[in-house]
mmCIF file of C-alpha atoms in Angstrom:
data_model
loop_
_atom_site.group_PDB
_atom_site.id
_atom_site.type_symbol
_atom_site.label_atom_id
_atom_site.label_comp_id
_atom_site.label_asym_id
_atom_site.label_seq_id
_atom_site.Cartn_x
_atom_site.Cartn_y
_atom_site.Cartn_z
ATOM 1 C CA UNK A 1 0.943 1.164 -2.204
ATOM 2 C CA UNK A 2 -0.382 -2.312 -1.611
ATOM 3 C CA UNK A 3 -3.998 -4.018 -0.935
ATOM 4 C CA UNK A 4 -3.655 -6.423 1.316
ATOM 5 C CA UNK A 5 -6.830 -5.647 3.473
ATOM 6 C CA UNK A 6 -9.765 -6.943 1.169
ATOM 7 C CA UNK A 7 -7.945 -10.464 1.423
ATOM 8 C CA UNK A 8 -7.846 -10.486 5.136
ATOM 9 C CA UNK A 9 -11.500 -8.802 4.704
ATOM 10 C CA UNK A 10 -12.669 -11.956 3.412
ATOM 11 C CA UNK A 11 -10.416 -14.099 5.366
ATOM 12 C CA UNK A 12 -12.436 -12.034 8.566
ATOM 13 C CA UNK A 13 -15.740 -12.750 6.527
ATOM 14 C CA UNK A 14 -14.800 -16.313 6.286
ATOM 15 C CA UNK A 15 -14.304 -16.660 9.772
ATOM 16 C CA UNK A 16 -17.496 -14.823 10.759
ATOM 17 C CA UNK A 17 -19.535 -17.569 8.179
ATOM 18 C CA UNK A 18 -20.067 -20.181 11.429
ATOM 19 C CA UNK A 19 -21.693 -16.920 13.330
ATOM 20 C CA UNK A 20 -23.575 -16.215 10.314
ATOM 21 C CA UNK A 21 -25.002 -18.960 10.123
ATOM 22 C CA UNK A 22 -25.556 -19.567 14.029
ATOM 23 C CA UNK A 23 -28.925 -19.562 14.845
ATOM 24 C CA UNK A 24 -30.681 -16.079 15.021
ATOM 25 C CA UNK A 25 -29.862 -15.522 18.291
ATOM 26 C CA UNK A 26 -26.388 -15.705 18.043
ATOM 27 C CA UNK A 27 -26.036 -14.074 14.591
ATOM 28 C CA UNK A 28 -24.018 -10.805 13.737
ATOM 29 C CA UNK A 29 -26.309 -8.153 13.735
ATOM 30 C CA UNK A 30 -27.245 -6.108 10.491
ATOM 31 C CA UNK A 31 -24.836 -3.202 9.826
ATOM 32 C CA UNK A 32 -22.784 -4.310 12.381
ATOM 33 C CA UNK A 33 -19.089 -2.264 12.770
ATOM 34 C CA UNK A 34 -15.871 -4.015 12.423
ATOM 35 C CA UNK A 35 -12.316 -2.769 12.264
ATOM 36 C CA UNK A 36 -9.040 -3.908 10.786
ATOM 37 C CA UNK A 37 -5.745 -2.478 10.762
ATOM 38 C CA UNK A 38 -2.834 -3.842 8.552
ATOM 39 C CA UNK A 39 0.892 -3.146 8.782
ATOM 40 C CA UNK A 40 1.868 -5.062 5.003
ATOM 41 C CA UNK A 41 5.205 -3.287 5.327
ATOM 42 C CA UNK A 42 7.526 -2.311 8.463
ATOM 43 C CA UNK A 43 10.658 -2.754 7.110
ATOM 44 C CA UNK A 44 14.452 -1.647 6.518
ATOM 45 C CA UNK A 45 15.902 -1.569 3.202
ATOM 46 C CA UNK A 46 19.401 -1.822 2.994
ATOM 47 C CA UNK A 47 21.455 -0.801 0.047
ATOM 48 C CA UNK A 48 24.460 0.909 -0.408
ATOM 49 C CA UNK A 49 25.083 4.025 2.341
ATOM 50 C CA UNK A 50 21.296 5.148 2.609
ATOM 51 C CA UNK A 51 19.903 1.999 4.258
ATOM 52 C CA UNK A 52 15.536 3.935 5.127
ATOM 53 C CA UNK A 53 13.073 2.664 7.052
ATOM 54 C CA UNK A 54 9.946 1.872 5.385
ATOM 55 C CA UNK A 55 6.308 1.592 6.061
ATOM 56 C CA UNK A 56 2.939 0.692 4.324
ATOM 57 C CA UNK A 57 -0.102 0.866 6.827
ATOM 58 C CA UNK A 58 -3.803 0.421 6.334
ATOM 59 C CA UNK A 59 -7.165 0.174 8.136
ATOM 60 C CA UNK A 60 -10.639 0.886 8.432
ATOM 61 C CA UNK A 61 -13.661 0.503 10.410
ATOM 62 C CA UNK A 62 -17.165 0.028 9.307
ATOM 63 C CA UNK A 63 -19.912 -1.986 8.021
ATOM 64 C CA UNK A 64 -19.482 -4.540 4.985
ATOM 65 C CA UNK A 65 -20.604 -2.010 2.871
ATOM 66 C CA UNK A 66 -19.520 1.311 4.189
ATOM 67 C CA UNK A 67 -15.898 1.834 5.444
ATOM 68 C CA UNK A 68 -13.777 4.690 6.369
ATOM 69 C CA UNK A 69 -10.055 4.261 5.469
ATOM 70 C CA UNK A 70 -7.076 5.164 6.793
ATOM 71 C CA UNK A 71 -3.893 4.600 5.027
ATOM 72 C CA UNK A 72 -0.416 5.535 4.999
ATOM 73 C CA UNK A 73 2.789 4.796 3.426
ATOM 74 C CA UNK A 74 6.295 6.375 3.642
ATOM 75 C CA UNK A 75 9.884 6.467 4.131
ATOM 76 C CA UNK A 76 12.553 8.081 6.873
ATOM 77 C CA UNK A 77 15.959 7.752 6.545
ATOM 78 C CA UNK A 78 18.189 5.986 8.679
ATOM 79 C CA UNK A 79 18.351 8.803 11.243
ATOM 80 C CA UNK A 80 14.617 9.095 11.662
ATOM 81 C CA UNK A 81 14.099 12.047 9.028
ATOM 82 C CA UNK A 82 11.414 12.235 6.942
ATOM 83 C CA UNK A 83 12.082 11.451 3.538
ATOM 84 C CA UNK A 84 8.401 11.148 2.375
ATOM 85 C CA UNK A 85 4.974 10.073 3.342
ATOM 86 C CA UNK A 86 1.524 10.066 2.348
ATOM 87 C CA UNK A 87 -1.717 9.953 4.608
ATOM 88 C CA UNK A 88 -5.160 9.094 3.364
ATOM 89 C CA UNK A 89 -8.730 9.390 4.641
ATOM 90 C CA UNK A 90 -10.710 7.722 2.160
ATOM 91 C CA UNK A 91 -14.805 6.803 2.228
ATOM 92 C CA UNK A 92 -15.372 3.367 0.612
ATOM 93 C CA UNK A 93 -18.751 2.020 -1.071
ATOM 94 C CA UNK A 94 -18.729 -1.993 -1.739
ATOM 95 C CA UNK A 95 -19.573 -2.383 -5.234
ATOM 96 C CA UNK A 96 -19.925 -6.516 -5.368
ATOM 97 C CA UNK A 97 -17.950 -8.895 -2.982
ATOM 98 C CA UNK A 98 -14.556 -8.526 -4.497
ATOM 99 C CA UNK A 99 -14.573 -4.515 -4.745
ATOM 100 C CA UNK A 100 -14.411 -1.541 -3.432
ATOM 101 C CA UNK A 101 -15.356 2.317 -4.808
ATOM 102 C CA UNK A 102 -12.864 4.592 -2.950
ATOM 103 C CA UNK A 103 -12.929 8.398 -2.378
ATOM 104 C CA UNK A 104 -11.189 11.115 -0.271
ATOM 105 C CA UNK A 105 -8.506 13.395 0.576
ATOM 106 C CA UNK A 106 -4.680 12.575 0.511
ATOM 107 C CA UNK A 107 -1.586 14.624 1.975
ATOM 108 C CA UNK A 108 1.597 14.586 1.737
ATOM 109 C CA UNK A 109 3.978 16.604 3.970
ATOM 110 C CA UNK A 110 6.902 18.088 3.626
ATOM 111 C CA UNK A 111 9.989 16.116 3.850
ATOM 112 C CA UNK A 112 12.719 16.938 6.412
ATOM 113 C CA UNK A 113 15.188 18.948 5.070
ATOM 114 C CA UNK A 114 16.256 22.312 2.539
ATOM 115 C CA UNK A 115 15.798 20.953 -0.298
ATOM 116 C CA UNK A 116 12.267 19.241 0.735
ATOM 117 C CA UNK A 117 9.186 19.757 -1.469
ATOM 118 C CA UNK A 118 6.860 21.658 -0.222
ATOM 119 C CA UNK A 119 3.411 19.916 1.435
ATOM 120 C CA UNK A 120 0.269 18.838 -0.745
ATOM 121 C CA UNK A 121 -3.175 17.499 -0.659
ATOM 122 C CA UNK A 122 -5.116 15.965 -3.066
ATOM 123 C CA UNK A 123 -7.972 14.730 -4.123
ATOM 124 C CA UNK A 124 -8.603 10.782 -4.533
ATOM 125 C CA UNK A 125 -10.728 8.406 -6.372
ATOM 126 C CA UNK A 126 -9.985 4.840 -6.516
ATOM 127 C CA UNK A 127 -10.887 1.193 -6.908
ATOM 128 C CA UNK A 128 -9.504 -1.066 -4.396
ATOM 129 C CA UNK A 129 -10.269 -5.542 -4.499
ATOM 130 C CA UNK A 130 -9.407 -9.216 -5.940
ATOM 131 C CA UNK A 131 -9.372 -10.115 -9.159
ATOM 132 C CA UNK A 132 -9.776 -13.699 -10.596
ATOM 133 C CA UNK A 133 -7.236 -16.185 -9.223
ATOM 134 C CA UNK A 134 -6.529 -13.851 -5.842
ATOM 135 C CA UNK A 135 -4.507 -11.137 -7.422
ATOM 136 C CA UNK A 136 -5.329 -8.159 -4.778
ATOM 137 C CA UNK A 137 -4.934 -4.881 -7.448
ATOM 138 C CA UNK A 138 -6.178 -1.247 -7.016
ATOM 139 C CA UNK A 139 -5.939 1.977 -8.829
ATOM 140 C CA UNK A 140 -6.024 5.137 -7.699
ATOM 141 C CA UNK A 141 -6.235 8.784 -9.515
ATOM 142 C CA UNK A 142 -5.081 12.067 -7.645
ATOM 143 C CA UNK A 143 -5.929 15.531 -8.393
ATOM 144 C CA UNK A 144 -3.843 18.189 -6.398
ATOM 145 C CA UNK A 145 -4.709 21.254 -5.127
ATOM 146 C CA UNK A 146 -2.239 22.834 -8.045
ATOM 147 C CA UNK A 147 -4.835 20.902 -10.562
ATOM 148 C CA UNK A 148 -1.749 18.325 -11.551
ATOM 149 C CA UNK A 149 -3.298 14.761 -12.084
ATOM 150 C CA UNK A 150 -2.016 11.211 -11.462
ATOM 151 C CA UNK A 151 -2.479 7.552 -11.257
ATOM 152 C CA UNK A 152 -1.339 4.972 -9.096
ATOM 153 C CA UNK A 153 -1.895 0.945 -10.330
ATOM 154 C CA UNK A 154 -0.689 -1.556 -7.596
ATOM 155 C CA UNK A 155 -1.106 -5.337 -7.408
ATOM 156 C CA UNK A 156 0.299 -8.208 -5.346
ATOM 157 C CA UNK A 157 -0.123 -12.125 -4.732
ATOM 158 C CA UNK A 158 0.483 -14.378 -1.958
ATOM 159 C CA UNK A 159 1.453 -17.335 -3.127
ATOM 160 C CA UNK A 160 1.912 -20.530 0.026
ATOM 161 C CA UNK A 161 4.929 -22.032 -0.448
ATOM 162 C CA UNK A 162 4.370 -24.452 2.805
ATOM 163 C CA UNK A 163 1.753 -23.740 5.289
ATOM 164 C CA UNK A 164 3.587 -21.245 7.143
ATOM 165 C CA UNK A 165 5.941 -19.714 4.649
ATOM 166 C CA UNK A 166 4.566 -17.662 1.960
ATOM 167 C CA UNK A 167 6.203 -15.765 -1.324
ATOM 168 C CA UNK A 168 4.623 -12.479 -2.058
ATOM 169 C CA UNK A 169 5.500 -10.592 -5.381
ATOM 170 C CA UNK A 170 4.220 -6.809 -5.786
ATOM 171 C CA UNK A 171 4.237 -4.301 -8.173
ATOM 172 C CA UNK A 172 3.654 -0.541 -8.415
ATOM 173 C CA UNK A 173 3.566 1.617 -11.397
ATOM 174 C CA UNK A 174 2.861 5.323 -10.881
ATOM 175 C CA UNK A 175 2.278 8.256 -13.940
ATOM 176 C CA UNK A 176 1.544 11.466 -14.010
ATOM 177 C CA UNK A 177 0.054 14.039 -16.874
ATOM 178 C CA UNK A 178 2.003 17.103 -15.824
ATOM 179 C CA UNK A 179 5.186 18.285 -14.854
ATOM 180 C CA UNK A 180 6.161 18.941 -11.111
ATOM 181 C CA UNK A 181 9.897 19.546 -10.701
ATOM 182 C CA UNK A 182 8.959 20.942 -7.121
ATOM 183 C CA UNK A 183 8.972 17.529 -6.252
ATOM 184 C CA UNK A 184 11.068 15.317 -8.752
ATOM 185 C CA UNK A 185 8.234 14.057 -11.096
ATOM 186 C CA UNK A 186 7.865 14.412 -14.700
ATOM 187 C CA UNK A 187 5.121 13.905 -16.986
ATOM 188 C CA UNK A 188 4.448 10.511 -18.397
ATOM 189 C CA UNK A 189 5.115 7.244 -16.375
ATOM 190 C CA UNK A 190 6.877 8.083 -13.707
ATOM 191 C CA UNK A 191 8.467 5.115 -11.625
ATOM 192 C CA UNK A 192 7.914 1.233 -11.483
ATOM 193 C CA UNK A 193 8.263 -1.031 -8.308
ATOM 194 C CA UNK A 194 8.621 -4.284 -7.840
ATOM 195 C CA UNK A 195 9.303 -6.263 -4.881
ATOM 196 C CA UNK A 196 9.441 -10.030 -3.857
ATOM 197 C CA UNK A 197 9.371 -10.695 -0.290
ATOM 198 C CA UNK A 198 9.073 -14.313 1.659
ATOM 199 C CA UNK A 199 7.629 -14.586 4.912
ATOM 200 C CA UNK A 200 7.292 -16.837 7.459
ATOM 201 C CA UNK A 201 4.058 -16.638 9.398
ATOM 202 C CA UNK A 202 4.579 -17.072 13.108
ATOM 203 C CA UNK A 203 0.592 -16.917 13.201
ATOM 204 C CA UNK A 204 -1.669 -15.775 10.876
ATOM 205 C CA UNK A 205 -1.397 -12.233 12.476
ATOM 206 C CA UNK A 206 2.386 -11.898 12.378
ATOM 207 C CA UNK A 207 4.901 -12.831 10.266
ATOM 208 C CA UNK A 208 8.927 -11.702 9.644
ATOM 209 C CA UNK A 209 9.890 -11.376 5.972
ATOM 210 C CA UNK A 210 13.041 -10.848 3.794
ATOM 211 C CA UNK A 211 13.211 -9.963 0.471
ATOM 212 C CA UNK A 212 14.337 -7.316 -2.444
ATOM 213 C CA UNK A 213 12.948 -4.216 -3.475
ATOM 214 C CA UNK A 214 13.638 -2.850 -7.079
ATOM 215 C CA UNK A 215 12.293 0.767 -8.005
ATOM 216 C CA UNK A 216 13.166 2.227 -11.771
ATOM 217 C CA UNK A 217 12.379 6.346 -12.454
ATOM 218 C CA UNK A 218 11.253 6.712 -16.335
ATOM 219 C CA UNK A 219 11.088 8.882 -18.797
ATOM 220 C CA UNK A 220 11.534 12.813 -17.663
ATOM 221 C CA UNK A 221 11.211 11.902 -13.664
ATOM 222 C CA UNK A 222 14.744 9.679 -14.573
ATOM 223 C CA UNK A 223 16.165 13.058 -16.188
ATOM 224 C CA UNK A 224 14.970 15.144 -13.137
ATOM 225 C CA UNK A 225 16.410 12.845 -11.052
ATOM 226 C CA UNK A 226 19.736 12.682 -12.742
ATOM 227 C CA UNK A 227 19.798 16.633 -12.835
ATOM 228 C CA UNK A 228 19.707 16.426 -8.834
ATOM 229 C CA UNK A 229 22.614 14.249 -8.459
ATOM 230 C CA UNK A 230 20.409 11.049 -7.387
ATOM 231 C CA UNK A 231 20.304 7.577 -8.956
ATOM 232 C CA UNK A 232 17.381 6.634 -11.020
ATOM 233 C CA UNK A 233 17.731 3.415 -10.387
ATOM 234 C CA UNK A 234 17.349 1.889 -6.543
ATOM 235 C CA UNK A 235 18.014 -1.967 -5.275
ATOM 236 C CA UNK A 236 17.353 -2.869 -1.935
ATOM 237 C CA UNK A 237 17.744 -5.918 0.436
ATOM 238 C CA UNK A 238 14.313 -5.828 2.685
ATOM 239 C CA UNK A 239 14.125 -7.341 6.354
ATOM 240 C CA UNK A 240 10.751 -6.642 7.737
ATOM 241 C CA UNK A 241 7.866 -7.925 9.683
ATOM 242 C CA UNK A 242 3.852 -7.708 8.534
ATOM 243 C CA UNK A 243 1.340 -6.919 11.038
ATOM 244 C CA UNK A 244 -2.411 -7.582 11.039
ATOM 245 C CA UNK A 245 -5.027 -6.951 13.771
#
């Protein structure tokens, strides 16, 4: 899952500066609410026979220091069934200006079909910001209902290639400390992800991209997967469009 939002935070925070420093009258108020929602990803990936449609969605509303989060990322096939999603509802505390303490409940439902795992919840705690030279990271541990742990550790760049066009690497690296063969994951590092996608802003709000998505199972959630007949290894041509509002 990507973290997109505390740039455009302080790309909102930049553009609030002039009001700040307006004269008192015209000032943002103390504790004032704001709200942001972010589509990073609405896209199709294409690869061979099982072309999905794929999303990665975020927003919150709040003060600068206290937020409530909503986020949610996922996949459906080509046909419109679920193949799977996660929704989050997260509290977060501002810890300095780059950021964020995160905390809250995550759920996953149950994909479409017989052979779908069954639906879980879990409990979250993460850290969510920029690090030195723009790098937007954040890490996230989970705690099921079950008891089974794991970690998420995401981080992407935007890099401007011209004024308008803009090359964005990501990568995604998720493990786990149990076995869960209910749902295809194995102890140990599970999967990695990494994408590179270029996009063309049409304004700083919206912007078409294209691009290629690489995802690699590990260790036993590879052998799980191979067991079930699937490919532990997925390639994808991306054609998508990011949203902000």
């Amino acid at each position: 899952m990507t973290v997109h939002a505390r740039r455009q935070g302080l790309i909102t925070a930049m553009t609030l500066l002039p009001i700040l420093a307006a004269p008192p009258a015209e000032a943002a108020e103390a504790g004032q609410i704001f709200t942001f929602l972010q589509a990073e990803q609405l896209e199709r990936r294409s690869r061979d026979g099982a072309d999905s449609l794929n999303w990665d969605i975020q927003g919150w509303i709040g003060t600068d220091d206290h937020r409530a989060w909503l986020k949610s990322e996922g996949e459906t096939t080509d046909r419109g069934r679920l193949a799977e999603a996660e929704i989050q509802l997260l509290y977060s505390r501002r810890l300095d200006a780059f950021y964020d303490l995160q905390a809250g409940l995550r759920y996953d439902p149950e994909p479409a079909g017989d052979d779908g795992a069954p639906a879980r919840s879990f409990a979250v705690l993460g850290i969510q910001g920029l690090a030195p030279q723009w790098f937007e990271v954040g890490a996230s541990a989970f705690v099921s209902h079950d008891g089974e742990v794991s970690a998420r550790l995401n981080a992407g760049y935007d890099l401007s290639v011209t004024r308008r066009l803009v090359l964005q690497p990501t990568a995604e690296l998720n493990v786990a400390l149990q076995d869960v063969p209910e749902r295809g994951v194995g102890s140990g590092v599970n999967d990695l992800e990494l994408a590179l996608r270029l996009r063309y802003d049409l304004t700083r709000k919206i912007g078409p991209y294209i691009g290629v998505n690489w995802r690699r199972m590990m260790g036993q959630t590879a052998r799980l997967a191979r067991e079930d007949g699937e490919d532990d290894d997925d390639l994808a041509v991306v054609t998508g469009i990011r949203l902000w509002f």
